[in-house]
Short mmCIF file of C-alpha atoms in Angstrom, two decimals:
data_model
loop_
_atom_site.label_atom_id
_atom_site.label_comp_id
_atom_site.label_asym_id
_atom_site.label_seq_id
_atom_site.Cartn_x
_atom_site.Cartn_y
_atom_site.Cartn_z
CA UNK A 1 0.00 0.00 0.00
CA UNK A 2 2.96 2.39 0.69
CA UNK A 3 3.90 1.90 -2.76
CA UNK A 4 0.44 2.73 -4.20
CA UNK A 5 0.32 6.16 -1.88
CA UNK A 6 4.12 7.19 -3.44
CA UNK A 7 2.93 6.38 -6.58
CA UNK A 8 -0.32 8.37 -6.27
CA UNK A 9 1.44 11.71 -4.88
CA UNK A 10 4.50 11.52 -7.29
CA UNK A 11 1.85 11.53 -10.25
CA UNK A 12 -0.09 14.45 -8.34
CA UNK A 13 2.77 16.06 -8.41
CA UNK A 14 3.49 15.56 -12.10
CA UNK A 15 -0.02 16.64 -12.69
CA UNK A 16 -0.07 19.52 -10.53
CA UNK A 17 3.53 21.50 -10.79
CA UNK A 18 5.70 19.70 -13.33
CA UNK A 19 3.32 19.95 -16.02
CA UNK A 20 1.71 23.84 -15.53
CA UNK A 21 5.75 24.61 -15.32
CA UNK A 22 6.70 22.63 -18.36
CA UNK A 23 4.03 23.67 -20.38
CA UNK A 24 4.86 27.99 -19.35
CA UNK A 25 8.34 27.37 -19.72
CA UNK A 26 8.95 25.16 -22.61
CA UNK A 27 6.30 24.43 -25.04
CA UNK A 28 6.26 26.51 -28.20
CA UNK A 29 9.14 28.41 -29.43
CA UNK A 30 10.57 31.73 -28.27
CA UNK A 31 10.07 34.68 -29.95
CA UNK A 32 12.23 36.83 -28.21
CA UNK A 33 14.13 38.46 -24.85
CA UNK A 34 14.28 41.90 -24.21
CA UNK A 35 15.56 44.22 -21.40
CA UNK A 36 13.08 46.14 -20.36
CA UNK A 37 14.44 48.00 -17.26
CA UNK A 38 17.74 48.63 -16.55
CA UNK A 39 19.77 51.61 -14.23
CA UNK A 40 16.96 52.15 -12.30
CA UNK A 41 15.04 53.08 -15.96
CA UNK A 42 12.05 51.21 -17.24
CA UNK A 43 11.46 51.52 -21.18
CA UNK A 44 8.55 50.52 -23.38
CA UNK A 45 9.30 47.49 -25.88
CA UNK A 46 7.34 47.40 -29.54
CA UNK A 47 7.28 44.16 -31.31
CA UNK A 48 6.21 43.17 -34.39
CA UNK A 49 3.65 40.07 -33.96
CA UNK A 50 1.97 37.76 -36.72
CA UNK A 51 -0.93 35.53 -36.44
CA UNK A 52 0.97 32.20 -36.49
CA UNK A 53 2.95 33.69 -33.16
CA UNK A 54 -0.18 32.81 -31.48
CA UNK A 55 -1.02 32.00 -29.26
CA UNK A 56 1.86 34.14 -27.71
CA UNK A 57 2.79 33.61 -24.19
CA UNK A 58 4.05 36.68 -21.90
CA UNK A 59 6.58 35.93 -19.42
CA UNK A 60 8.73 38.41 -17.15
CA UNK A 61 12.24 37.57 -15.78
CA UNK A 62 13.24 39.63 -12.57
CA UNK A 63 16.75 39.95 -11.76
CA UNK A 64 17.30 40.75 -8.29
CA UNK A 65 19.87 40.85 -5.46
CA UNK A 66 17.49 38.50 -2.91
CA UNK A 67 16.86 34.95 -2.57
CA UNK A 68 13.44 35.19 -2.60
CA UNK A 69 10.99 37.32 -3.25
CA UNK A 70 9.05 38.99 -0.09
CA UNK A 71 6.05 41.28 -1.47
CA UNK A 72 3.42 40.57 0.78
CA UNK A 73 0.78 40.48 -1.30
CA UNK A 74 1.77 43.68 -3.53
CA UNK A 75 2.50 44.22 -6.70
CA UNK A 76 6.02 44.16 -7.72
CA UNK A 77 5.46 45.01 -11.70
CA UNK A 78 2.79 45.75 -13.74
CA UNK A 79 2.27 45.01 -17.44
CA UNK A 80 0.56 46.10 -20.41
CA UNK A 81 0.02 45.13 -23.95
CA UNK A 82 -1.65 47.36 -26.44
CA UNK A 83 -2.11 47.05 -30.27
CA UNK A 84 -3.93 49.67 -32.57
CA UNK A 85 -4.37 51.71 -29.48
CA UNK A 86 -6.84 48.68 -27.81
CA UNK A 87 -5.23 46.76 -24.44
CA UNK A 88 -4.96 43.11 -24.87
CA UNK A 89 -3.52 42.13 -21.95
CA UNK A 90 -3.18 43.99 -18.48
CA UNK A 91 -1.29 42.17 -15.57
CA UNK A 92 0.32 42.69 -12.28
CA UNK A 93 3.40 40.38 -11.44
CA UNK A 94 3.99 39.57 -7.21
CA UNK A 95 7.02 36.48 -8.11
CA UNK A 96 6.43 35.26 -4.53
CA UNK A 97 5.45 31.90 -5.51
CA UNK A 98 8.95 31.43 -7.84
CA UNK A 99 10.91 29.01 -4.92
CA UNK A 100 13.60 27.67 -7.06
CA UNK A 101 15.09 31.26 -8.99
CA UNK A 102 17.92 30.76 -11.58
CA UNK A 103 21.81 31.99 -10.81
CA UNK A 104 22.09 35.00 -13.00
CA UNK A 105 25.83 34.05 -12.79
CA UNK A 106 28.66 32.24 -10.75
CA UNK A 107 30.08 35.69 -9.62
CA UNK A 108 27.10 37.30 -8.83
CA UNK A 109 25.20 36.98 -6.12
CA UNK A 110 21.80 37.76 -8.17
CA UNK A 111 19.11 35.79 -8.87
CA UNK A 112 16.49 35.55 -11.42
CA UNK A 113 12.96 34.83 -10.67
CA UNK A 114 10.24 34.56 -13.48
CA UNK A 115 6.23 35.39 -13.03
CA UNK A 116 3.65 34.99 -16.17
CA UNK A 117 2.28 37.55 -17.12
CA UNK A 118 -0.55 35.85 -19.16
CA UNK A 119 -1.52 34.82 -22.30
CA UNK A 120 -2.56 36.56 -25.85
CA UNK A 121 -4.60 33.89 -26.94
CA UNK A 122 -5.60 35.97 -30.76
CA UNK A 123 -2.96 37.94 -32.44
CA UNK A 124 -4.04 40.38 -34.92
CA UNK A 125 -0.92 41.25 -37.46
CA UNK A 126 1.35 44.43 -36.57
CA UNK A 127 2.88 46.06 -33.50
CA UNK A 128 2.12 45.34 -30.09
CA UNK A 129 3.58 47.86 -27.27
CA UNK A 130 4.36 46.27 -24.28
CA UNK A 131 4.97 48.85 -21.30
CA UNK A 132 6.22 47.23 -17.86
CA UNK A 133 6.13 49.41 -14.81
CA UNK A 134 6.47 49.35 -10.66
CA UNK A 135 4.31 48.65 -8.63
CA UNK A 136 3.59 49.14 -5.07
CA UNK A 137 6.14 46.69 -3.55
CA UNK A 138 8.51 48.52 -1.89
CA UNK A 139 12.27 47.33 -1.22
CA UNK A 140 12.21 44.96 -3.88
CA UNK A 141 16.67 45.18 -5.06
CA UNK A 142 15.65 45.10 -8.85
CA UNK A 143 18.92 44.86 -10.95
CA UNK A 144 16.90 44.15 -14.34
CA UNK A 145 13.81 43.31 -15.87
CA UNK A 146 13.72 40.87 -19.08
CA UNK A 147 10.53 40.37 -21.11
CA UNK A 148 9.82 37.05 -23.01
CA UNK A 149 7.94 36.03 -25.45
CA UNK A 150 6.86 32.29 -26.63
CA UNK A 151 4.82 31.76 -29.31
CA UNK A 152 2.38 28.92 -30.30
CA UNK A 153 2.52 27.49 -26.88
CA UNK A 154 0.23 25.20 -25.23
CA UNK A 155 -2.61 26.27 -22.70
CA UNK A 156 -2.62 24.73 -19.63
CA UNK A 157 -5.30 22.65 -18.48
CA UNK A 158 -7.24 24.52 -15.64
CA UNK A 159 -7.92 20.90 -14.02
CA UNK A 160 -4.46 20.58 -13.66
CA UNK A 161 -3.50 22.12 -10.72
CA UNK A 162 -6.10 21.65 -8.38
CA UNK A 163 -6.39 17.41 -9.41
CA UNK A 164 -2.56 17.75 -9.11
CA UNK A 165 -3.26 19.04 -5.76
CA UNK A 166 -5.94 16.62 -4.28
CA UNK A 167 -3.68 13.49 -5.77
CA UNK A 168 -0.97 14.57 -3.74
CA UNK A 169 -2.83 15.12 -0.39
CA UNK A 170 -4.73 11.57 -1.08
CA UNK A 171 -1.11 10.01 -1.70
CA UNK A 172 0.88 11.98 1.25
CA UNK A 173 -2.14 11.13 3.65
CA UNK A 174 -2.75 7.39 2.72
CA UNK A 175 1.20 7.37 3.12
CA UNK A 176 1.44 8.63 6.68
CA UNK A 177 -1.25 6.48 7.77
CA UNK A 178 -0.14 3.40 6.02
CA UNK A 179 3.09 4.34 8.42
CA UNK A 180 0.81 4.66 11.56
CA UNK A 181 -0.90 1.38 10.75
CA UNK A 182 2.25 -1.05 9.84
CA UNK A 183 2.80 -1.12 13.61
CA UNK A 184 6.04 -3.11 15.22
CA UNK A 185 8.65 -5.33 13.63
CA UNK A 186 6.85 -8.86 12.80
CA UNK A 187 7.66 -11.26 15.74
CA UNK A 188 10.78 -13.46 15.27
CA UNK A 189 9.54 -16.85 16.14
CA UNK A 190 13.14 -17.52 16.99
CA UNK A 191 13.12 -15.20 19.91
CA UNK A 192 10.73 -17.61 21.76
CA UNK A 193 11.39 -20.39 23.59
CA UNK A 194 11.18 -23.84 22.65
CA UNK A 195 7.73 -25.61 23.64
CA UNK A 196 8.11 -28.25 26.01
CA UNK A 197 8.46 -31.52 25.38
CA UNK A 198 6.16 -34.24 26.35
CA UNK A 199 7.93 -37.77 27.55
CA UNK A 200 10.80 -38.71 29.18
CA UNK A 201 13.80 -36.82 28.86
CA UNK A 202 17.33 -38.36 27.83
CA UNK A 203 18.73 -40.16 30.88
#
């Protein structure tokens, strides 16, 4: 049963973070990185987006000097994406959820932590503006701000997460208990004594 309870909560797990992070991060194909804010400056970004880009994906990568992330509950960047003048896309980034950042690089002591930003789902041909601002976080030691773009990526499942989530408790619950139940070491029938013997004895 132990087995069956592992089994259960590694393929919550799968279901539940490994996929949603597989599917943000890899599916598709990138479009492009650009920098975004830099010296303390934040500047808008125009790109030139077809139709087969989509459905485009809109990620942010935050560069800071921290190991991880403390907003409490604010709003460390906000984004917009505007074509012909009409928003498409309107988001506020917090990155406190990002646990495992990327080294920016072995000298630095800098880490990167990405947040989604969301998803254009139809992409009408031309130029899109993307403008990325503050928010109302305060203390957050920003070093840069990248923006990236995948295109034709999958969507995630909305089931994902929370069956992810359920088949995890089921499996880490039925686990503990199974641990509860097993009890003691089986009894080593050697550690008894030998039943007596009816009948004379050996003279």
């Amino acid at each position: 049963m132990r087995s069956l309870f592992v089994l259960i909560l590694l393929a919550g797990a799968g279901i539940g973070l490994i996929y949603p992070w597989a599917m943000t991060n890899f599916s598709g194909r990138e479009i492009g990185t650009w920098r975004v804010y830099e010296q303390g400056r934040f500047r808008p970004l125009t790109v030139s987006l077809s139709s087969r880009d989509a459905p485009v994906r809109v990620l942010v990568d935050l560069t800071a000097r921290a190991e991880r992330i403390v907003s409490q509950q604010r709003t460390v960047l906000t984004l917009t994406a505007a074509t012909n003048g009409r928003t498409v896309l309107a988001s506020t980034l917090r990155f406190n959820h990002v646990d495992n950042p990327r080294q920016a690089s072995p000298q630095l002591p800098d880490k990167i932590f990405r947040d989604e930003a969301g998803l254009i789902a139809t992409v009408n041909p031309g130029a899109y503006l993307f403008t990325v601002g503050p928010g109302d976080a305060e203390d957050i030691p920003m070093r840069a701000v990248d923006l990236v773009l995948r295109s034709g990526v999958g969507e995630i499942d909305g089931r994902a997460r929370p069956i992810g989530f359920s088949l995890m408790a089921v499996g880490l619950i039925g686990f503990l208990l199974s641990l509860r139940s097993g009890g003691g070491r089986p009894e080593n029938p050697n550690s008894q004594p030998p039943p007596p013997r009816w009948g004379r004895g050996p003279r």
